[in-house]
mmCIF file of C-alpha atoms in Angstrom:
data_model
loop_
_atom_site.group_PDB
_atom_site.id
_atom_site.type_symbol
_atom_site.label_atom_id
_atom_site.label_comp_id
_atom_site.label_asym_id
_atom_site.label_seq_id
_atom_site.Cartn_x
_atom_site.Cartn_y
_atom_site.Cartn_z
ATOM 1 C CA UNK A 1 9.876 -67.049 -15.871
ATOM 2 C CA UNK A 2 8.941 -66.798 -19.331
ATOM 3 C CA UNK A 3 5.876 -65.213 -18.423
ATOM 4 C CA UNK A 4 7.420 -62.558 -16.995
ATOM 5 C CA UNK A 5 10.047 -61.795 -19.614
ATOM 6 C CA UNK A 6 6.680 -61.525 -22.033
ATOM 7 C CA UNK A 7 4.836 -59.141 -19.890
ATOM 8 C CA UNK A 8 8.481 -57.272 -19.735
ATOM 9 C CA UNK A 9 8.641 -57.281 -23.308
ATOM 10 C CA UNK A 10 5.147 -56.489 -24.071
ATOM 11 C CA UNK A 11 5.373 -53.125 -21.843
ATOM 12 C CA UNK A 12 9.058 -51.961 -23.248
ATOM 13 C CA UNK A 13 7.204 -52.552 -26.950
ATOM 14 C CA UNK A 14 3.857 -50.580 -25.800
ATOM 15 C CA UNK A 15 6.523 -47.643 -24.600
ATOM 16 C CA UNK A 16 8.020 -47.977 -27.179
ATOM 17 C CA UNK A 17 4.902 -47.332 -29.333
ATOM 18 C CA UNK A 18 3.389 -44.562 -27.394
ATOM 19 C CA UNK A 19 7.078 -42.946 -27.372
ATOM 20 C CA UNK A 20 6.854 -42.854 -31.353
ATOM 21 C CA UNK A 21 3.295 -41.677 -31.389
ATOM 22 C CA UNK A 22 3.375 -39.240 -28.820
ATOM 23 C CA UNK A 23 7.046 -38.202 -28.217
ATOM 24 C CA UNK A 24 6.932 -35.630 -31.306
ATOM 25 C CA UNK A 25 3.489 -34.445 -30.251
ATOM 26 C CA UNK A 26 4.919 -33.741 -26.338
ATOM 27 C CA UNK A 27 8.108 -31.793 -28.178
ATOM 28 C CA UNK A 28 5.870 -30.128 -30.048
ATOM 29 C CA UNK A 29 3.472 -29.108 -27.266
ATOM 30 C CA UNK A 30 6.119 -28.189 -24.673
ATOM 31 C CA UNK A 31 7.848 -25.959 -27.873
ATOM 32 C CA UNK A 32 4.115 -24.018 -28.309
ATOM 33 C CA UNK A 33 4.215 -23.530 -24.136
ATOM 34 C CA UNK A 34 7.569 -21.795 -24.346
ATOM 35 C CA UNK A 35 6.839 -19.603 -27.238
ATOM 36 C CA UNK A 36 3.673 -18.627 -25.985
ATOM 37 C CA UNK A 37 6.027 -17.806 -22.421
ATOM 38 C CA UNK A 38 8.245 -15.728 -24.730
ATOM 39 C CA UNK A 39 5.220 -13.881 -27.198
ATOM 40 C CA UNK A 40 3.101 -13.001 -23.624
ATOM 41 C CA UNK A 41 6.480 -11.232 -21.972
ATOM 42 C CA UNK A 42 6.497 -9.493 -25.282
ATOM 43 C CA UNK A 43 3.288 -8.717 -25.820
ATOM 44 C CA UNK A 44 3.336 -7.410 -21.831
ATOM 45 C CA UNK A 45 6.002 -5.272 -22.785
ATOM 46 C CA UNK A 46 4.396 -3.731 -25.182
ATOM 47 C CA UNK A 47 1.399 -3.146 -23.168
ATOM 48 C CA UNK A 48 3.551 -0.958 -20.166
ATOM 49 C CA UNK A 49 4.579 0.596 -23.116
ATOM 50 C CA UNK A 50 1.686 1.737 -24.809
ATOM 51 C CA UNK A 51 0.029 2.144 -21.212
ATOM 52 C CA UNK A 52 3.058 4.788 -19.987
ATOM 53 C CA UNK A 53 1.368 7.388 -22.050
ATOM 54 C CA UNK A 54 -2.229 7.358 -19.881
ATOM 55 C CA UNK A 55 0.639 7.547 -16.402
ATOM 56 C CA UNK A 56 -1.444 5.225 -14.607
ATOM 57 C CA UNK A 57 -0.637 4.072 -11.411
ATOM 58 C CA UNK A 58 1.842 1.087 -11.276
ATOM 59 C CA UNK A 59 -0.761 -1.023 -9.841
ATOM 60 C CA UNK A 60 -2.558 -0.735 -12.372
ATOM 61 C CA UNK A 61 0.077 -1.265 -14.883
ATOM 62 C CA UNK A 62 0.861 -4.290 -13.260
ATOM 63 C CA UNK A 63 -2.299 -6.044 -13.296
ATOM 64 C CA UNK A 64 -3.145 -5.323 -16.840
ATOM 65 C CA UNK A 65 0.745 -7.055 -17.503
ATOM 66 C CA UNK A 66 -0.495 -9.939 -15.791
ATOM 67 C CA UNK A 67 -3.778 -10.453 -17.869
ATOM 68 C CA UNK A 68 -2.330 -10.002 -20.840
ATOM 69 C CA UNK A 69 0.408 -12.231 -19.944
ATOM 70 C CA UNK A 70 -2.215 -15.533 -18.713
ATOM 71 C CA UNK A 71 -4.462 -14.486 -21.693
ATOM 72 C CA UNK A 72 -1.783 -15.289 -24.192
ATOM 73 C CA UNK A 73 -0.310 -18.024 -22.448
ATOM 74 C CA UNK A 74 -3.561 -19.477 -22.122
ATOM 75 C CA UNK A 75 -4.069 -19.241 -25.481
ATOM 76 C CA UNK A 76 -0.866 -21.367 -26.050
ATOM 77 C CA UNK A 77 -1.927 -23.642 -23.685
ATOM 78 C CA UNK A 78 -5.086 -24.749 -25.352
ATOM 79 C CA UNK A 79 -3.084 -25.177 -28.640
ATOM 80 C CA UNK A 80 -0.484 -27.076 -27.266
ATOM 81 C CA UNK A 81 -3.746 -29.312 -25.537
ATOM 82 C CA UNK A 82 -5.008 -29.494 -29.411
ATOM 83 C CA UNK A 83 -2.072 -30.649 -30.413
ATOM 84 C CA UNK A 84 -1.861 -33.296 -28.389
ATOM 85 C CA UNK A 85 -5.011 -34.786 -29.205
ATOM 86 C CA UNK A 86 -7.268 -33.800 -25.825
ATOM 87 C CA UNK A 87 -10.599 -33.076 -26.061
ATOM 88 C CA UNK A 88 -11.168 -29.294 -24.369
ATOM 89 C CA UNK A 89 -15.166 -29.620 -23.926
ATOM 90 C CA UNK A 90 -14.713 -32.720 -21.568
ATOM 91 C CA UNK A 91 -11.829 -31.173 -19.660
ATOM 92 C CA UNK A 92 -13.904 -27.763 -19.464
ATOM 93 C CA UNK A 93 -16.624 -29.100 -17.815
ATOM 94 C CA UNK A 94 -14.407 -30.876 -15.411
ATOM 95 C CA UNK A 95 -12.075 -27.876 -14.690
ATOM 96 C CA UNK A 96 -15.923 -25.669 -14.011
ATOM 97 C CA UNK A 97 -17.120 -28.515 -11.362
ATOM 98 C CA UNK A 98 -13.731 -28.420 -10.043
ATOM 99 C CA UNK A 99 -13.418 -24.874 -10.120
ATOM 100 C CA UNK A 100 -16.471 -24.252 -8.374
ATOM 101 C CA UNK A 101 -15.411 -26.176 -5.030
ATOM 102 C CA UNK A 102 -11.859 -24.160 -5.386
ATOM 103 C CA UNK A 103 -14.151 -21.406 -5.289
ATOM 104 C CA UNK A 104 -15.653 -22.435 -1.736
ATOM 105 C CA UNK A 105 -12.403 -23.557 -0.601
ATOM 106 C CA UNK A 106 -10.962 -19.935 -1.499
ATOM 107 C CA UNK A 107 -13.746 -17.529 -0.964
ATOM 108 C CA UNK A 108 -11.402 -14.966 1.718
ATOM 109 C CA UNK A 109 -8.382 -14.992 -0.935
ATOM 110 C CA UNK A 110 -11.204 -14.373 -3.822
ATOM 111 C CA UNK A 111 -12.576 -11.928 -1.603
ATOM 112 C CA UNK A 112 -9.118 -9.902 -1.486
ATOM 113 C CA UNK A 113 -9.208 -9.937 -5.049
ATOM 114 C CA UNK A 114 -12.602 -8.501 -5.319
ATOM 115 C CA UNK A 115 -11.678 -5.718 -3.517
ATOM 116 C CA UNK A 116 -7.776 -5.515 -4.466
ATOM 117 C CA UNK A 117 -9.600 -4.803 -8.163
ATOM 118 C CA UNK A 118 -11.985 -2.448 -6.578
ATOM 119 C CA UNK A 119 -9.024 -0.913 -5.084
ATOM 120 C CA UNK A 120 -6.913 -0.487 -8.168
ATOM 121 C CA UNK A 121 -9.620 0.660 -10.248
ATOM 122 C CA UNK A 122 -11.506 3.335 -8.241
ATOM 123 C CA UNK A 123 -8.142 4.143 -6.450
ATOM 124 C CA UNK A 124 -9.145 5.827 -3.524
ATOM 125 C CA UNK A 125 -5.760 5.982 -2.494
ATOM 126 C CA UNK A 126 -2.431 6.026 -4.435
ATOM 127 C CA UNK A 127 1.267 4.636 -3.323
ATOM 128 C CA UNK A 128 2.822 7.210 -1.439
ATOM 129 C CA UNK A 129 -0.725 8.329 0.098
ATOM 130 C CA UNK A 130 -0.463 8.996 4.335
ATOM 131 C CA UNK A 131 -4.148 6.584 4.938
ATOM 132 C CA UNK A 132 -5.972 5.678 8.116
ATOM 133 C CA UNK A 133 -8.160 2.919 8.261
ATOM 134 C CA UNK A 134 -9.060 -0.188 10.266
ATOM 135 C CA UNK A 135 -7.226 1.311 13.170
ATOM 136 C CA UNK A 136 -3.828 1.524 11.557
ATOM 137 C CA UNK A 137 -2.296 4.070 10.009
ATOM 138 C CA UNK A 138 0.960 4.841 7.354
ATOM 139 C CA UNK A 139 2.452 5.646 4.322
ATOM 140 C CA UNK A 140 0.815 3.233 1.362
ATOM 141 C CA UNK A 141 4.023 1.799 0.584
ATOM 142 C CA UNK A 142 2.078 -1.406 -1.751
ATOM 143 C CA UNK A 143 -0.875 -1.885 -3.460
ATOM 144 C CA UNK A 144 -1.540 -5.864 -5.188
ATOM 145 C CA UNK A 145 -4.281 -7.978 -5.622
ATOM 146 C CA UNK A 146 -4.336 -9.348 -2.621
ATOM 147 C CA UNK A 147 -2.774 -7.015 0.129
ATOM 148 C CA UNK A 148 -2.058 -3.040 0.531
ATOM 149 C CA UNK A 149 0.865 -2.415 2.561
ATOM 150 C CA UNK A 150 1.476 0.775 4.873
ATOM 151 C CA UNK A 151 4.506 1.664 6.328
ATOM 152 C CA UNK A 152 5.261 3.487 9.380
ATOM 153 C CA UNK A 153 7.633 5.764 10.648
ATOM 154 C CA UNK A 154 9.961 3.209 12.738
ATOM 155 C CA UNK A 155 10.549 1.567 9.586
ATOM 156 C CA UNK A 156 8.191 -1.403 10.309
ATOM 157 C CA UNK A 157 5.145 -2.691 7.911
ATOM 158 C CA UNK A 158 1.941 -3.328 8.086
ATOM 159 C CA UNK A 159 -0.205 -5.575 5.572
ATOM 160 C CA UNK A 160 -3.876 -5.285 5.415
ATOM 161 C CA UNK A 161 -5.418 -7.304 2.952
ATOM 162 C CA UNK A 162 -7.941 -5.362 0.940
ATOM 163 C CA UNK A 163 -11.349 -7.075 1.907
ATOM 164 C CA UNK A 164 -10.365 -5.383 5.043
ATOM 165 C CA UNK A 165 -10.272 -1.755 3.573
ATOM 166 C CA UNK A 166 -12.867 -2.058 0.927
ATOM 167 C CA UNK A 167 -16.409 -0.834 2.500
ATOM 168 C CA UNK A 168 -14.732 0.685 5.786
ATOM 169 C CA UNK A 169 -13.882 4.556 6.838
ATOM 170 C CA UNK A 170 -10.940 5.657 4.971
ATOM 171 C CA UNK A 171 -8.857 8.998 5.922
ATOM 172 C CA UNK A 172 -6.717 10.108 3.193
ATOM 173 C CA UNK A 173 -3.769 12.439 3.901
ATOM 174 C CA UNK A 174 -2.540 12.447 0.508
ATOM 175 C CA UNK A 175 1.358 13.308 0.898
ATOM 176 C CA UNK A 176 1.246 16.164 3.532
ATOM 177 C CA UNK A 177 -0.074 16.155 6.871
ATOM 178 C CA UNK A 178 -0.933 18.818 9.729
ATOM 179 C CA UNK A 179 1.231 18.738 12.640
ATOM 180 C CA UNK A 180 -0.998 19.000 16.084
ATOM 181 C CA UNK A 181 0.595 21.083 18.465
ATOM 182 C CA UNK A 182 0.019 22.973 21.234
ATOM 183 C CA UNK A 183 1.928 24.942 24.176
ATOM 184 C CA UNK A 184 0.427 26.602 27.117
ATOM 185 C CA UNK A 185 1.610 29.970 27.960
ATOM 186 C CA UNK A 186 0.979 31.595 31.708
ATOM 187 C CA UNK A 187 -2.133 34.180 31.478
ATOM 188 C CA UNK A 188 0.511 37.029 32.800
ATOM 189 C CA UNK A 189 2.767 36.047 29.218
ATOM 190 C CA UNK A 190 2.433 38.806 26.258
ATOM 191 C CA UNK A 191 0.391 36.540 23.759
ATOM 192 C CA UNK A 192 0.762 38.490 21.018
ATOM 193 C CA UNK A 193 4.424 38.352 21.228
ATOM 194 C CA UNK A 194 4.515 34.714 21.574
ATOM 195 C CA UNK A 195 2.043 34.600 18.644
ATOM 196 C CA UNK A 196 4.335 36.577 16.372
ATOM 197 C CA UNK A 197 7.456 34.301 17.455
ATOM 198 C CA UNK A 198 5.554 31.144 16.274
ATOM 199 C CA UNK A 199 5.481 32.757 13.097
ATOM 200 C CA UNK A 200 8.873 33.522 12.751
ATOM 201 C CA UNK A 201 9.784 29.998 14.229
ATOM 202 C CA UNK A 202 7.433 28.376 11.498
ATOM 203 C CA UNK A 203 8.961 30.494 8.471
ATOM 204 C CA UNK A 204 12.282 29.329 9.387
ATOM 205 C CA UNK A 205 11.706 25.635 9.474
ATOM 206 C CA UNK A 206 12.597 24.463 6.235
ATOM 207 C CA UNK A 207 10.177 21.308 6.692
ATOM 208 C CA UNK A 208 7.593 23.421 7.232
ATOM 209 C CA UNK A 209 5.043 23.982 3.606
ATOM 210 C CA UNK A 210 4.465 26.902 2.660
ATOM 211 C CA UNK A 211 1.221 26.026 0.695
ATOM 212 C CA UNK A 212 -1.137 25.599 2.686
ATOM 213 C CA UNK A 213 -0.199 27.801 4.963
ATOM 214 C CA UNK A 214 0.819 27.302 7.786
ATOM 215 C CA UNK A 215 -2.089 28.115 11.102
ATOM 216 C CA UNK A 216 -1.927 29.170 14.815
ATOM 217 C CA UNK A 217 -3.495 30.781 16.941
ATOM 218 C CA UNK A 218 -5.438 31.113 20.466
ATOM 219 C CA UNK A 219 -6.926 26.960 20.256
ATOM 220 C CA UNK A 220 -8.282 27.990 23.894
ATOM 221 C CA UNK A 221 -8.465 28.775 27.579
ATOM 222 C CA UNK A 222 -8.001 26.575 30.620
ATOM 223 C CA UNK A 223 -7.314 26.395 33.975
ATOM 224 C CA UNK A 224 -3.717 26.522 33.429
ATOM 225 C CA UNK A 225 -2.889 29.351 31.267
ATOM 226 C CA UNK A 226 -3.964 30.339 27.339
ATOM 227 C CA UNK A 227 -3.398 27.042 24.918
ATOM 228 C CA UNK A 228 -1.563 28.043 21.415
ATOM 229 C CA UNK A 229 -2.374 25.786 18.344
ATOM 230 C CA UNK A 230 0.620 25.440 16.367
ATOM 231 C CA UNK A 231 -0.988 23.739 12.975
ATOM 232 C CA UNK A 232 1.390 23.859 9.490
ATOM 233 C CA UNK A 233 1.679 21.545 6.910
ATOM 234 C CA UNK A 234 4.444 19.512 6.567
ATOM 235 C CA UNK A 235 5.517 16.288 3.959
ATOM 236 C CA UNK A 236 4.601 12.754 5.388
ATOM 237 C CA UNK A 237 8.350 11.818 5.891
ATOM 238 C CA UNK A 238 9.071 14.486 7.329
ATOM 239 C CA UNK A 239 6.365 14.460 10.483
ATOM 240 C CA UNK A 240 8.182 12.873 12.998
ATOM 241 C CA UNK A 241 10.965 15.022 12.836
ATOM 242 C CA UNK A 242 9.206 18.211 12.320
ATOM 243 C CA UNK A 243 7.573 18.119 15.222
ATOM 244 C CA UNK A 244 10.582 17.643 17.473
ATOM 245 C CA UNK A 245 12.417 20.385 15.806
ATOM 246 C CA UNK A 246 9.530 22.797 16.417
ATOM 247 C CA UNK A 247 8.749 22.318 20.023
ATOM 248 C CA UNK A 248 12.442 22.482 20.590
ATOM 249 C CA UNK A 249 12.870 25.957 19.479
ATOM 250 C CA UNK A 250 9.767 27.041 20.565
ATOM 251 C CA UNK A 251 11.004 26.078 24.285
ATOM 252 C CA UNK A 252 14.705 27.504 23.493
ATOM 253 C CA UNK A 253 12.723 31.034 21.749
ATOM 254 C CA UNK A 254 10.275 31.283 24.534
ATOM 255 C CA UNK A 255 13.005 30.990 27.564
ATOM 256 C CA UNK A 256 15.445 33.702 25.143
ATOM 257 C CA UNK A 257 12.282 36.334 25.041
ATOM 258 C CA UNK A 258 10.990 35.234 29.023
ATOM 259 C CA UNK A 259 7.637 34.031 27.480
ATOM 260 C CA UNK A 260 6.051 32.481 30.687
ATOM 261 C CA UNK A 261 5.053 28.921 29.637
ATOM 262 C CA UNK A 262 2.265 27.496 32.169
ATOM 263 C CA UNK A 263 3.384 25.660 35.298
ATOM 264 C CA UNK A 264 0.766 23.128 36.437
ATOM 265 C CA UNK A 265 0.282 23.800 40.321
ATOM 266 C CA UNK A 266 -1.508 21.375 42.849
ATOM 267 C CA UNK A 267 -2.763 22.311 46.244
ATOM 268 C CA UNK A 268 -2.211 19.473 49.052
ATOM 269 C CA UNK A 269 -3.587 19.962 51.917
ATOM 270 C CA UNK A 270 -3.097 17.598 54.840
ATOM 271 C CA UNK A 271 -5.666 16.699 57.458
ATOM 272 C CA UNK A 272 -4.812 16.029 61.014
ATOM 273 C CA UNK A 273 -6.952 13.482 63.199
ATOM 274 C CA UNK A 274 -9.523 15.189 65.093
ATOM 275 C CA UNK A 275 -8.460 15.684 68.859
#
């Protein structure tokens, strides 16, 4: 029993001990850690605000925030480590061996951070870019180290992450795209009348841009009748709709003037057994 009450004793007096020789060491530390929290918001701060004048993308912006941000903290970090007493070199070569299997362990999250940097930096596409690539398509709605998202007209999302874009095809819209479409007229239908009626159709459609401008024309001949190509320029959120609105007055216009559309026809001819 008395034993016990010793060793009791002997560990409350070693806590004891290590609370007086430490405990003003740990407030200080944990007091360098928070201002070095508070000076690296500041300093990032100032950094968006020096960087607004170059109108870089926020991407960009963003990442540069978040280096400054570690850098300085980092900094802190090691001071607050001095403080307390640690060697660095010893736990420097342990973090490097350690670091290197993290490494390994990590190499398809590293890997989107690669090419997120490649990304940001060469910036073959910009937020608010129409892209196509890896066989999806959208509106770049996202760009981050690790991901780019797109977003498509249904309101849904789709995120790549950027090992997957870096090194394939890329098709860049930019922020307008060409509508694709097409309506086949009857050979016996006055084409030049229907051509002049897509123009006025076009130049009425507020959606439609009027840089570039807009094209149409014969696109070719079929079985079925003379094909018109109906090709303007219109602003990425507005594609969808622009295209509905369009072939719906080109159907109500055609029917007012008796423009002949083409009517697929089909011969069936039925066989009889042989008598």
């Amino acid at each position: 029993m008395d034993s016990s009450l010793n060793s009791i004793d002997q560990v409350r007096a070693s806590a004891i001990d290590m609370a007086i020789r430490f405990g003003p060491k740990l407030v200080v530390a944990i007091a360098i850690l928070v201002a070095g929290y508070i000076v690296g918001r500041w300093a990032a701060r100032l950094l968006e605000r020096l960087l607004s004048r170059f109108k870089l993308d926020s991407p960009v912006v963003s990442l540069l925030r978040k280096i400054v941000q570690l850098l300085v903290l980092g900094l802190f970090a090691i001071m607050a480590l001095q403080n307390l007493g640690i060697e660095l070199l010893p736990l420097i070569a342990g973090l490097s061996v350690a670091g290197a299997g993290v490494a390994l362990a990590m190499q398809g999250i590293l890997g989107n951070i690669v090419a997120g940097l490649t990304i940001i930096f060469t910036r073959p596409f910009h937020v608010g870019d129409y892209i196509s690539i890896v066989e999806e398509e959208g509106e770049v709605l996202d760009i981050s180290l690790f991901s780019t998202t797109l977003g498509h007209a249904d309101k849904s999302k789709v995120v790549i992450p950027n090992r997957k874009i870096v090194g394939e095809i890329l098709h860049n819209y930019g922020q307008i795209r060409q509508l694709r479409i097409s309506v086949t007229l009857s050979y016996a239908a006055d084409v030049d009348q229907a051509l002049g009626l897509v123009e006025e159709i076009l130049q009425q459609n507020s959606r439609v841009l009027r840089e570039p401008e807009p094209v149409f024309g014969i696109a070719r001949l079929t079985d079925a009748g003379v094909v018109i190509g109906v090709g303007p320029w219109v602003a990425v959120v507005d594609h969808d709709a622009a295209v509905g609105e369009i072939n719906k007055r080109l159907l109500e216009v055609f029917a007012a003037q008796n423009i002949a559309l083409s009517v697929p026809l089909r011969e069936i001819r039925m066989l009889g057994a042989a008598a």
